[in-house]
Amino acid sequence: MERSFDQRVWRAVAQIPPGRLATYGQIAELIGAYGCARQVGWALRRLPLPSEVPWQRVVNAQGRISLSLSREGSDWMQRDLLIAEGIPVDADGRLPLAQYRWSPGASCGG
């Protein structure tokens, strides 16, 4: 049985280790949905909170927190969770993406 797009996104995000960041586009490519970064963001917005899926480790292409438009307070939750993992986040939600970018060693499959 084929998994839904959301489930594939959540499974890929679950592989991001603590202290690492991935972009929406990187997750889209990982699940074979090239060019679907926006849909990855929508899938994360549909993720029930609280969740064991580390949604806070996924950021936009500029390395910025970007879930707040659809979830009241989620930008602060994301910021706090990343800071707890040792990833510095400034007051504008900027993250040192290049330093903390995750590079998966293998595909998560479909």
PDB file of N, CA and C in Angstrom:
ATOM      1  N   MET A   1       0.840  -1.177   0.000  1.00  0.00           N
ATOM      2  CA  MET A   1       0.000   0.000   0.000  1.00  0.00           C
ATOM      3  C   MET A   1       0.893   1.251   0.000  1.00  0.00           C
ATOM      4  N   GLU A   2       0.585   2.174  -0.892  1.00  0.00           N
ATOM      5  CA  GLU A   2       1.405   3.371  -1.016  1.00  0.00           C
ATOM      6  C   GLU A   2       1.109   4.366   0.100  1.00  0.00           C
ATOM      7  N   ARG A   3       2.161   4.937   0.643  1.00  0.00           N
ATOM      8  CA  ARG A   3       2.002   5.925   1.706  1.00  0.00           C
ATOM      9  C   ARG A   3       1.569   7.264   1.119  1.00  0.00           C
ATOM     10  N   SER A   4       0.846   8.038   1.906  1.00  0.00           N
ATOM     11  CA  SER A   4       0.448   9.368   1.472  1.00  0.00           C
ATOM     12  C   SER A   4       1.667  10.279   1.432  1.00  0.00           C
ATOM     13  N   PHE A   5       1.531  11.397   0.734  1.00  0.00           N
ATOM     14  CA  PHE A   5       2.612  12.374   0.662  1.00  0.00           C
ATOM     15  C   PHE A   5       3.006  12.822   2.062  1.00  0.00           C
ATOM     16  N   ASP A   6       2.014  13.151   2.896  1.00  0.00           N
ATOM     17  CA  ASP A   6       2.309  13.597   4.266  1.00  0.00           C
ATOM     18  C   ASP A   6       3.124  12.563   5.014  1.00  0.00           C
ATOM     19  N   GLN A   7       2.742  11.309   4.918  1.00  0.00           N
ATOM     20  CA  GLN A   7       3.457  10.250   5.632  1.00  0.00           C
ATOM     21  C   GLN A   7       4.890  10.126   5.145  1.00  0.00           C
ATOM     22  N   ARG A   8       5.105  10.279   3.845  1.00  0.00           N
ATOM     23  CA  ARG A   8       6.471  10.217   3.311  1.00  0.00           C
ATOM     24  C   ARG A   8       7.302  11.384   3.828  1.00  0.00           C
ATOM     25  N   VAL A   9       6.689  12.577   3.885  1.00  0.00           N
ATOM     26  CA  VAL A   9       7.394  13.745   4.429  1.00  0.00           C
ATOM     27  C   VAL A   9       7.759  13.484   5.879  1.00  0.00           C
ATOM     28  N   TRP A  10       6.794  13.059   6.681  1.00  0.00           N
ATOM     29  CA  TRP A  10       7.032  12.856   8.114  1.00  0.00           C
ATOM     30  C   TRP A  10       8.101  11.799   8.347  1.00  0.00           C
ATOM     31  N   ARG A  11       8.105  10.746   7.513  1.00  0.00           N
ATOM     32  CA  ARG A  11       9.116   9.690   7.657  1.00  0.00           C
ATOM     33  C   ARG A  11      10.505  10.238   7.350  1.00  0.00           C
ATOM     34  N   ALA A  12      10.600  11.072   6.314  1.00  0.00           N
ATOM     35  CA  ALA A  12      11.891  11.671   5.964  1.00  0.00           C
ATOM     36  C   ALA A  12      12.363  12.613   7.060  1.00  0.00           C
ATOM     37  N   VAL A  13      11.464  13.434   7.575  1.00  0.00           N
ATOM     38  CA  VAL A  13      11.821  14.385   8.626  1.00  0.00           C
ATOM     39  C   VAL A  13      12.275  13.647   9.879  1.00  0.00           C
ATOM     40  N   ALA A  14      11.680  12.498  10.153  1.00  0.00           N
ATOM     41  CA  ALA A  14      12.038  11.720  11.342  1.00  0.00           C
ATOM     42  C   ALA A  14      13.497  11.267  11.310  1.00  0.00           C
ATOM     43  N   GLN A  15      14.118  11.278  10.130  1.00  0.00           N
ATOM     44  CA  GLN A  15      15.517  10.849  10.006  1.00  0.00           C
ATOM     45  C   GLN A  15      16.521  11.948  10.322  1.00  0.00           C
ATOM     46  N   ILE A  16      16.068  13.199  10.437  1.00  0.00           N
ATOM     47  CA  ILE A  16      16.995  14.301  10.689  1.00  0.00           C
ATOM     48  C   ILE A  16      17.510  14.180  12.121  1.00  0.00           C
ATOM     49  N   PRO A  17      18.809  14.023  12.294  1.00  0.00           N
ATOM     50  CA  PRO A  17      19.339  13.835  13.650  1.00  0.00           C
ATOM     51  C   PRO A  17      19.336  15.131  14.452  1.00  0.00           C
ATOM     52  N   PRO A  18      19.374  15.021  15.775  1.00  0.00           N
ATOM     53  CA  PRO A  18      19.468  16.218  16.618  1.00  0.00           C
ATOM     54  C   PRO A  18      20.670  17.067  16.224  1.00  0.00           C
ATOM     55  N   GLY A  19      20.487  18.376  16.268  1.00  0.00           N
ATOM     56  CA  GLY A  19      21.579  19.276  15.953  1.00  0.00           C
ATOM     57  C   GLY A  19      21.806  19.510  14.477  1.00  0.00           C
ATOM     58  N   ARG A  20      20.884  19.025  13.629  1.00  0.00           N
ATOM     59  CA  ARG A  20      20.999  19.212  12.183  1.00  0.00           C
ATOM     60  C   ARG A  20      19.718  19.836  11.648  1.00  0.00           C
ATOM     61  N   LEU A  21      19.840  20.518  10.494  1.00  0.00           N
ATOM     62  CA  LEU A  21      18.714  21.181   9.861  1.00  0.00           C
ATOM     63  C   LEU A  21      18.574  20.710   8.422  1.00  0.00           C
ATOM     64  N   ALA A  22      17.349  20.623   7.947  1.00  0.00           N
ATOM     65  CA  ALA A  22      17.073  20.326   6.545  1.00  0.00           C
ATOM     66  C   ALA A  22      16.117  21.384   6.023  1.00  0.00           C
ATOM     67  N   THR A  23      16.129  21.602   4.726  1.00  0.00           N
ATOM     68  CA  THR A  23      15.202  22.548   4.119  1.00  0.00           C
ATOM     69  C   THR A  23      14.002  21.796   3.547  1.00  0.00           C
ATOM     70  N   TYR A  24      12.931  22.541   3.282  1.00  0.00           N
ATOM     71  CA  TYR A  24      11.752  21.948   2.648  1.00  0.00           C
ATOM     72  C   TYR A  24      12.147  21.289   1.326  1.00  0.00           C
ATOM     73  N   GLY A  25      12.979  21.971   0.550  1.00  0.00           N
ATOM     74  CA  GLY A  25      13.395  21.430  -0.741  1.00  0.00           C
ATOM     75  C   GLY A  25      14.197  20.155  -0.609  1.00  0.00           C
ATOM     76  N   GLN A  26      15.042  20.097   0.405  1.00  0.00           N
ATOM     77  CA  GLN A  26      15.841  18.894   0.625  1.00  0.00           C
ATOM     78  C   GLN A  26      14.947  17.699   0.958  1.00  0.00           C
ATOM     79  N   ILE A  27      13.933  17.933   1.793  1.00  0.00           N
ATOM     80  CA  ILE A  27      13.000  16.850   2.121  1.00  0.00           C
ATOM     81  C   ILE A  27      12.224  16.426   0.882  1.00  0.00           C
ATOM     82  N   ALA A  28      11.796  17.395   0.064  1.00  0.00           N
ATOM     83  CA  ALA A  28      11.067  17.067  -1.170  1.00  0.00           C
ATOM     84  C   ALA A  28      11.921  16.182  -2.071  1.00  0.00           C
ATOM     85  N   GLU A  29      13.189  16.533  -2.238  1.00  0.00           N
ATOM     86  CA  GLU A  29      14.079  15.720  -3.063  1.00  0.00           C
ATOM     87  C   GLU A  29      14.295  14.344  -2.459  1.00  0.00           C
ATOM     88  N   LEU A  30      14.414  14.277  -1.142  1.00  0.00           N
ATOM     89  CA  LEU A  30      14.657  13.005  -0.474  1.00  0.00           C
ATOM     90  C   LEU A  30      13.529  12.006  -0.718  1.00  0.00           C
ATOM     91  N   ILE A  31      12.290  12.497  -0.800  1.00  0.00           N
ATOM     92  CA  ILE A  31      11.161  11.579  -1.027  1.00  0.00           C
ATOM     93  C   ILE A  31      10.818  11.458  -2.508  1.00  0.00           C
ATOM     94  N   GLY A  32      11.637  12.075  -3.363  1.00  0.00           N
ATOM     95  CA  GLY A  32      11.417  11.960  -4.802  1.00  0.00           C
ATOM     96  C   GLY A  32      10.342  12.881  -5.336  1.00  0.00           C
ATOM     97  N   ALA A  33      10.030  13.947  -4.607  1.00  0.00           N
ATOM     98  CA  ALA A  33       9.009  14.901  -5.028  1.00  0.00           C
ATOM     99  C   ALA A  33       9.685  16.218  -5.396  1.00  0.00           C
ATOM    100  N   TYR A  34      10.539  16.175  -6.408  1.00  0.00           N
ATOM    101  CA  TYR A  34      11.328  17.337  -6.803  1.00  0.00           C
ATOM    102  C   TYR A  34      10.414  18.521  -7.118  1.00  0.00           C
ATOM    103  N   GLY A  35      10.801  19.696  -6.639  1.00  0.00           N
ATOM    104  CA  GLY A  35      10.020  20.892  -6.896  1.00  0.00           C
ATOM    105  C   GLY A  35       8.787  21.038  -6.030  1.00  0.00           C
ATOM    106  N   CYS A  36       8.654  20.225  -4.994  1.00  0.00           N
ATOM    107  CA  CYS A  36       7.458  20.253  -4.146  1.00  0.00           C
ATOM    108  C   CYS A  36       7.760  20.766  -2.739  1.00  0.00           C
ATOM    109  N   ALA A  37       8.700  21.703  -2.625  1.00  0.00           N
ATOM    110  CA  ALA A  37       9.069  22.215  -1.299  1.00  0.00           C
ATOM    111  C   ALA A  37       7.876  22.825  -0.583  1.00  0.00           C
ATOM    112  N   ARG A  38       7.049  23.571  -1.304  1.00  0.00           N
ATOM    113  CA  ARG A  38       5.886  24.201  -0.674  1.00  0.00           C
ATOM    114  C   ARG A  38       4.939  23.148  -0.091  1.00  0.00           C
ATOM    115  N   GLN A  39       4.753  22.050  -0.817  1.00  0.00           N
ATOM    116  CA  GLN A  39       3.883  20.982  -0.328  1.00  0.00           C
ATOM    117  C   GLN A  39       4.461  20.314   0.917  1.00  0.00           C
ATOM    118  N   VAL A  40       5.790  20.256   1.014  1.00  0.00           N
ATOM    119  CA  VAL A  40       6.425  19.733   2.230  1.00  0.00           C
ATOM    120  C   VAL A  40       6.054  20.619   3.412  1.00  0.00           C
ATOM    121  N   GLY A  41       6.115  21.922   3.226  1.00  0.00           N
ATOM    122  CA  GLY A  41       5.716  22.846   4.282  1.00  0.00           C
ATOM    123  C   GLY A  41       4.278  22.642   4.702  1.00  0.00           C
ATOM    124  N   TRP A  42       3.396  22.436   3.720  1.00  0.00           N
ATOM    125  CA  TRP A  42       1.981  22.194   4.043  1.00  0.00           C
ATOM    126  C   TRP A  42       1.818  20.898   4.822  1.00  0.00           C
ATOM    127  N   ALA A  43       2.578  19.858   4.439  1.00  0.00           N
ATOM    128  CA  ALA A  43       2.495  18.576   5.151  1.00  0.00           C
ATOM    129  C   ALA A  43       2.913  18.749   6.607  1.00  0.00           C
ATOM    130  N   LEU A  44       3.960  19.548   6.844  1.00  0.00           N
ATOM    131  CA  LEU A  44       4.410  19.771   8.216  1.00  0.00           C
ATOM    132  C   LEU A  44       3.385  20.568   9.012  1.00  0.00           C
ATOM    133  N   ARG A  45       2.666  21.453   8.341  1.00  0.00           N
ATOM    134  CA  ARG A  45       1.628  22.222   9.030  1.00  0.00           C
ATOM    135  C   ARG A  45       0.447  21.337   9.438  1.00  0.00           C
ATOM    136  N   ARG A  46       0.267  20.231   8.723  1.00  0.00           N
ATOM    137  CA  ARG A  46      -0.820  19.291   9.059  1.00  0.00           C
ATOM    138  C   ARG A  46      -0.403  18.281  10.132  1.00  0.00           C
ATOM    139  N   LEU A  47       0.863  18.266  10.479  1.00  0.00           N
ATOM    140  CA  LEU A  47       1.371  17.333  11.482  1.00  0.00           C
ATOM    141  C   LEU A  47       0.779  17.671  12.846  1.00  0.00           C
ATOM    142  N   PRO A  48       0.132  16.719  13.501  1.00  0.00           N
ATOM    143  CA  PRO A  48      -0.422  16.997  14.834  1.00  0.00           C
ATOM    144  C   PRO A  48       0.692  17.299  15.833  1.00  0.00           C
ATOM    145  N   LEU A  49       0.461  18.271  16.664  1.00  0.00           N
ATOM    146  CA  LEU A  49       1.404  18.603  17.728  1.00  0.00           C
ATOM    147  C   LEU A  49       0.774  18.297  19.077  1.00  0.00           C
ATOM    148  N   PRO A  50       1.505  17.816  20.048  1.00  0.00           N
ATOM    149  CA  PRO A  50       2.924  17.477  19.962  1.00  0.00           C
ATOM    150  C   PRO A  50       3.150  16.216  19.140  1.00  0.00           C
ATOM    151  N   SER A  51       4.359  16.049  18.646  1.00  0.00           N
ATOM    152  CA  SER A  51       4.671  14.904  17.807  1.00  0.00           C
ATOM    153  C   SER A  51       6.103  14.470  18.031  1.00  0.00           C
ATOM    154  N   GLU A  52       6.357  13.197  17.795  1.00  0.00           N
ATOM    155  CA  GLU A  52       7.726  12.692  17.871  1.00  0.00           C
ATOM    156  C   GLU A  52       8.508  13.020  16.604  1.00  0.00           C
ATOM    157  N   VAL A  53       7.814  13.443  15.535  1.00  0.00           N
ATOM    158  CA  VAL A  53       8.494  13.841  14.305  1.00  0.00           C
ATOM    159  C   VAL A  53       9.161  15.196  14.552  1.00  0.00           C
ATOM    160  N   PRO A  54      10.461  15.323  14.350  1.00  0.00           N
ATOM    161  CA  PRO A  54      11.178  16.561  14.699  1.00  0.00           C
ATOM    162  C   PRO A  54      10.982  17.666  13.665  1.00  0.00           C
ATOM    163  N   TRP A  55       9.751  18.106  13.501  1.00  0.00           N
ATOM    164  CA  TRP A  55       9.384  19.139  12.519  1.00  0.00           C
ATOM    165  C   TRP A  55      10.198  20.411  12.687  1.00  0.00           C
ATOM    166  N   GLN A  56      10.671  20.680  13.920  1.00  0.00           N
ATOM    167  CA  GLN A  56      11.389  21.929  14.169  1.00  0.00           C
ATOM    168  C   GLN A  56      12.728  21.971  13.446  1.00  0.00           C
ATOM    169  N   ARG A  57      13.201  20.839  12.961  1.00  0.00           N
ATOM    170  CA  ARG A  57      14.500  20.799  12.286  1.00  0.00           C
ATOM    171  C   ARG A  57      14.400  21.118  10.795  1.00  0.00           C
ATOM    172  N   VAL A  58      13.193  21.428  10.315  1.00  0.00           N
ATOM    173  CA  VAL A  58      13.005  21.758   8.904  1.00  0.00           C
ATOM    174  C   VAL A  58      12.766  23.257   8.778  1.00  0.00           C
ATOM    175  N   VAL A  59      13.544  23.891   7.906  1.00  0.00           N
ATOM    176  CA  VAL A  59      13.502  25.345   7.755  1.00  0.00           C
ATOM    177  C   VAL A  59      13.375  25.707   6.278  1.00  0.00           C
ATOM    178  N   ASN A  60      13.142  26.971   5.988  1.00  0.00           N
ATOM    179  CA  ASN A  60      13.021  27.369   4.588  1.00  0.00           C
ATOM    180  C   ASN A  60      14.398  27.437   3.929  1.00  0.00           C
ATOM    181  N   ALA A  61      14.420  27.764   2.655  1.00  0.00           N
ATOM    182  CA  ALA A  61      15.664  27.718   1.880  1.00  0.00           C
ATOM    183  C   ALA A  61      16.720  28.691   2.396  1.00  0.00           C
ATOM    184  N   GLN A  62      16.292  29.751   3.080  1.00  0.00           N
ATOM    185  CA  GLN A  62      17.229  30.714   3.641  1.00  0.00           C
ATOM    186  C   GLN A  62      17.656  30.340   5.057  1.00  0.00           C
ATOM    187  N   GLY A  63      17.210  29.188   5.540  1.00  0.00           N
ATOM    188  CA  GLY A  63      17.567  28.767   6.888  1.00  0.00           C
ATOM    189  C   GLY A  63      16.809  29.521   7.950  1.00  0.00           C
ATOM    190  N   ARG A  64      15.550  29.867   7.669  1.00  0.00           N
ATOM    191  CA  ARG A  64      14.751  30.617   8.626  1.00  0.00           C
ATOM    192  C   ARG A  64      13.551  29.807   9.066  1.00  0.00           C
ATOM    193  N   ILE A  65      13.158  30.019  10.299  1.00  0.00           N
ATOM    194  CA  ILE A  65      11.937  29.424  10.827  1.00  0.00           C
ATOM    195  C   ILE A  65      10.765  29.948  10.011  1.00  0.00           C
ATOM    196  N   SER A  66       9.869  29.060   9.597  1.00  0.00           N
ATOM    197  CA  SER A  66       8.819  29.528   8.695  1.00  0.00           C
ATOM    198  C   SER A  66       7.487  28.807   8.834  1.00  0.00           C
ATOM    199  N   LEU A  67       7.171  28.301  10.002  1.00  0.00           N
ATOM    200  CA  LEU A  67       5.871  27.637  10.185  1.00  0.00           C
ATOM    201  C   LEU A  67       4.827  28.533  10.842  1.00  0.00           C
ATOM    202  N   SER A  68       5.202  29.720  11.267  1.00  0.00           N
ATOM    203  CA  SER A  68       4.331  30.522  12.116  1.00  0.00           C
ATOM    204  C   SER A  68       3.051  31.001  11.443  1.00  0.00           C
ATOM    205  N   LEU A  69       3.001  31.064  10.121  1.00  0.00           N
ATOM    206  CA  LEU A  69       1.808  31.576   9.453  1.00  0.00           C
ATOM    207  C   LEU A  69       0.589  30.705   9.679  1.00  0.00           C
ATOM    208  N   SER A  70       0.787  29.418   9.882  1.00  0.00           N
ATOM    209  CA  SER A  70      -0.371  28.545  10.023  1.00  0.00           C
ATOM    210  C   SER A  70      -0.562  27.999  11.434  1.00  0.00           C
ATOM    211  N   ARG A  71       0.421  28.160  12.290  1.00  0.00           N
ATOM    212  CA  ARG A  71       0.315  27.633  13.650  1.00  0.00           C
ATOM    213  C   ARG A  71       0.695  28.722  14.637  1.00  0.00           C
ATOM    214  N   GLU A  72      -0.264  29.220  15.337  1.00  0.00           N
ATOM    215  CA  GLU A  72       0.006  30.291  16.288  1.00  0.00           C
ATOM    216  C   GLU A  72       1.022  29.822  17.331  1.00  0.00           C
ATOM    217  N   GLY A  73       2.099  30.564  17.456  1.00  0.00           N
ATOM    218  CA  GLY A  73       3.117  30.232  18.438  1.00  0.00           C
ATOM    219  C   GLY A  73       4.122  29.193  17.997  1.00  0.00           C
ATOM    220  N   SER A  74       3.939  28.581  16.818  1.00  0.00           N
ATOM    221  CA  SER A  74       4.856  27.509  16.430  1.00  0.00           C
ATOM    222  C   SER A  74       6.260  28.023  16.172  1.00  0.00           C
ATOM    223  N   ASP A  75       6.393  29.299  15.760  1.00  0.00           N
ATOM    224  CA  ASP A  75       7.739  29.815  15.550  1.00  0.00           C
ATOM    225  C   ASP A  75       8.508  29.865  16.860  1.00  0.00           C
ATOM    226  N   TRP A  76       7.818  30.178  17.949  1.00  0.00           N
ATOM    227  CA  TRP A  76       8.485  30.200  19.260  1.00  0.00           C
ATOM    228  C   TRP A  76       8.791  28.790  19.743  1.00  0.00           C
ATOM    229  N   MET A  77       7.865  27.847  19.506  1.00  0.00           N
ATOM    230  CA  MET A  77       8.148  26.455  19.881  1.00  0.00           C
ATOM    231  C   MET A  77       9.355  25.951  19.105  1.00  0.00           C
ATOM    232  N   GLN A  78       9.371  26.228  17.783  1.00  0.00           N
ATOM    233  CA  GLN A  78      10.471  25.774  16.944  1.00  0.00           C
ATOM    234  C   GLN A  78      11.790  26.380  17.425  1.00  0.00           C
ATOM    235  N   ARG A  79      11.774  27.677  17.689  1.00  0.00           N
ATOM    236  CA  ARG A  79      12.969  28.370  18.170  1.00  0.00           C
ATOM    237  C   ARG A  79      13.475  27.743  19.472  1.00  0.00           C
ATOM    238  N   ASP A  80      12.578  27.530  20.431  1.00  0.00           N
ATOM    239  CA  ASP A  80      12.971  26.973  21.726  1.00  0.00           C
ATOM    240  C   ASP A  80      13.531  25.557  21.588  1.00  0.00           C
ATOM    241  N   LEU A  81      12.903  24.744  20.741  1.00  0.00           N
ATOM    242  CA  LEU A  81      13.369  23.370  20.551  1.00  0.00           C
ATOM    243  C   LEU A  81      14.739  23.340  19.897  1.00  0.00           C
ATOM    244  N   LEU A  82      14.981  24.219  18.920  1.00  0.00           N
ATOM    245  CA  LEU A  82      16.290  24.262  18.269  1.00  0.00           C
ATOM    246  C   LEU A  82      17.371  24.758  19.226  1.00  0.00           C
ATOM    247  N   ILE A  83      17.058  25.776  20.008  1.00  0.00           N
ATOM    248  CA  ILE A  83      18.022  26.284  20.990  1.00  0.00           C
ATOM    249  C   ILE A  83      18.368  25.189  21.995  1.00  0.00           C
ATOM    250  N   ALA A  84      17.365  24.401  22.398  1.00  0.00           N
ATOM    251  CA  ALA A  84      17.601  23.297  23.337  1.00  0.00           C
ATOM    252  C   ALA A  84      18.547  22.258  22.738  1.00  0.00           C
ATOM    253  N   GLU A  85      18.569  22.148  21.403  1.00  0.00           N
ATOM    254  CA  GLU A  85      19.467  21.206  20.726  1.00  0.00           C
ATOM    255  C   GLU A  85      20.844  21.817  20.466  1.00  0.00           C
ATOM    256  N   GLY A  86      21.032  23.068  20.857  1.00  0.00           N
ATOM    257  CA  GLY A  86      22.327  23.702  20.667  1.00  0.00           C
ATOM    258  C   GLY A  86      22.469  24.450  19.357  1.00  0.00           C
ATOM    259  N   ILE A  87      21.363  24.679  18.640  1.00  0.00           N
ATOM    260  CA  ILE A  87      21.401  25.435  17.393  1.00  0.00           C
ATOM    261  C   ILE A  87      20.995  26.875  17.696  1.00  0.00           C
ATOM    262  N   PRO A  88      21.901  27.830  17.550  1.00  0.00           N
ATOM    263  CA  PRO A  88      21.577  29.220  17.893  1.00  0.00           C
ATOM    264  C   PRO A  88      20.597  29.831  16.898  1.00  0.00           C
ATOM    265  N   VAL A  89      19.578  30.492  17.423  1.00  0.00           N
ATOM    266  CA  VAL A  89      18.565  31.156  16.615  1.00  0.00           C
ATOM    267  C   VAL A  89      18.500  32.604  17.075  1.00  0.00           C
ATOM    268  N   ASP A  90      18.644  33.553  16.142  1.00  0.00           N
ATOM    269  CA  ASP A  90      18.597  34.949  16.571  1.00  0.00           C
ATOM    270  C   ASP A  90      17.149  35.433  16.675  1.00  0.00           C
ATOM    271  N   ALA A  91      16.969  36.671  17.089  1.00  0.00           N
ATOM    272  CA  ALA A  91      15.637  37.225  17.323  1.00  0.00           C
ATOM    273  C   ALA A  91      14.790  37.272  16.055  1.00  0.00           C
ATOM    274  N   ASP A  92      15.427  37.288  14.880  1.00  0.00           N
ATOM    275  CA  ASP A  92      14.696  37.315  13.615  1.00  0.00           C
ATOM    276  C   ASP A  92      14.450  35.919  13.049  1.00  0.00           C
ATOM    277  N   GLY A  93      14.811  34.884  13.811  1.00  0.00           N
ATOM    278  CA  GLY A  93      14.602  33.515  13.349  1.00  0.00           C
ATOM    279  C   GLY A  93      15.649  33.033  12.372  1.00  0.00           C
ATOM    280  N   ARG A  94      16.781  33.721  12.286  1.00  0.00           N
ATOM    281  CA  ARG A  94      17.841  33.283  11.381  1.00  0.00           C
ATOM    282  C   ARG A  94      18.678  32.192  12.035  1.00  0.00           C
ATOM    283  N   LEU A  95      19.028  31.213  11.227  1.00  0.00           N
ATOM    284  CA  LEU A  95      19.807  30.072  11.699  1.00  0.00           C
ATOM    285  C   LEU A  95      21.069  29.926  10.861  1.00  0.00           C
ATOM    286  N   PRO A  96      22.158  29.431  11.443  1.00  0.00           N
ATOM    287  CA  PRO A  96      23.378  29.184  10.668  1.00  0.00           C
ATOM    288  C   PRO A  96      23.235  27.885   9.859  1.00  0.00           C
ATOM    289  N   LEU A  97      22.434  27.953   8.795  1.00  0.00           N
ATOM    290  CA  LEU A  97      22.087  26.756   8.022  1.00  0.00           C
ATOM    291  C   LEU A  97      23.319  26.027   7.501  1.00  0.00           C
ATOM    292  N   ALA A  98      24.289  26.772   6.969  1.00  0.00           N
ATOM    293  CA  ALA A  98      25.462  26.119   6.397  1.00  0.00           C
ATOM    294  C   ALA A  98      26.198  25.266   7.437  1.00  0.00           C
ATOM    295  N   GLN A  99      26.240  25.731   8.664  1.00  0.00           N
ATOM    296  CA  GLN A  99      26.959  25.012   9.712  1.00  0.00           C
ATOM    297  C   GLN A  99      26.204  23.773  10.188  1.00  0.00           C
ATOM    298  N   TYR A 100      24.873  23.819  10.147  1.00  0.00           N
ATOM    299  CA  TYR A 100      24.075  22.732  10.723  1.00  0.00           C
ATOM    300  C   TYR A 100      23.309  21.918   9.682  1.00  0.00           C
ATOM    301  N   ARG A 101      23.557  22.178   8.406  1.00  0.00           N
ATOM    302  CA  ARG A 101      22.812  21.474   7.359  1.00  0.00           C
ATOM    303  C   ARG A 101      23.035  19.967   7.442  1.00  0.00           C
ATOM    304  N   TRP A 102      21.949  19.241   7.294  1.00  0.00           N
ATOM    305  CA  TRP A 102      21.985  17.789   7.313  1.00  0.00           C
ATOM    306  C   TRP A 102      22.181  17.257   5.907  1.00  0.00           C
ATOM    307  N   SER A 103      23.065  16.306   5.749  1.00  0.00           N
ATOM    308  CA  SER A 103      23.266  15.634   4.466  1.00  0.00           C
ATOM    309  C   SER A 103      23.009  14.150   4.661  1.00  0.00           C
ATOM    310  N   PRO A 104      21.849  13.688   4.213  1.00  0.00           N
ATOM    311  CA  PRO A 104      21.525  12.265   4.422  1.00  0.00           C
ATOM    312  C   PRO A 104      22.483  11.366   3.664  1.00  0.00           C
ATOM    313  N   GLY A 105      22.837  10.278   4.308  1.00  0.00           N
ATOM    314  CA  GLY A 105      23.730   9.330   3.676  1.00  0.00           C
ATOM    315  C   GLY A 105      23.017   8.408   2.709  1.00  0.00           C
ATOM    316  N   ALA A 106      21.718   8.224   2.923  1.00  0.00           N
ATOM    317  CA  ALA A 106      20.948   7.328   2.067  1.00  0.00           C
ATOM    318  C   ALA A 106      19.516   7.833   1.965  1.00  0.00           C
ATOM    319  N   SER A 107      18.868   7.489   0.909  1.00  0.00           N
ATOM    320  CA  SER A 107      17.474   7.888   0.698  1.00  0.00           C
ATOM    321  C   SER A 107      16.576   7.142   1.683  1.00  0.00           C
ATOM    322  N   CYS A 108      15.436   7.788   2.021  1.00  0.00           N
ATOM    323  CA  CYS A 108      14.499   7.135   2.941  1.00  0.00           C
ATOM    324  C   CYS A 108      13.518   6.250   2.198  1.00  0.00           C
ATOM    325  N   GLY A 109      13.573   6.256   0.875  1.00  0.00           N
ATOM    326  CA  GLY A 109      12.659   5.422   0.097  1.00  0.00           C
ATOM    327  C   GLY A 109      11.291   6.051  -0.026  1.00  0.00           C
ATOM    328  N   GLY A 110      10.407   5.383  -0.711  1.00  0.00           N
ATOM    329  CA  GLY A 110       9.072   5.938  -0.958  1.00  0.00           C
ATOM    330  C   GLY A 110       8.082   5.079  -0.393  1.00  0.00           C
TER     331      GLY A 110
END
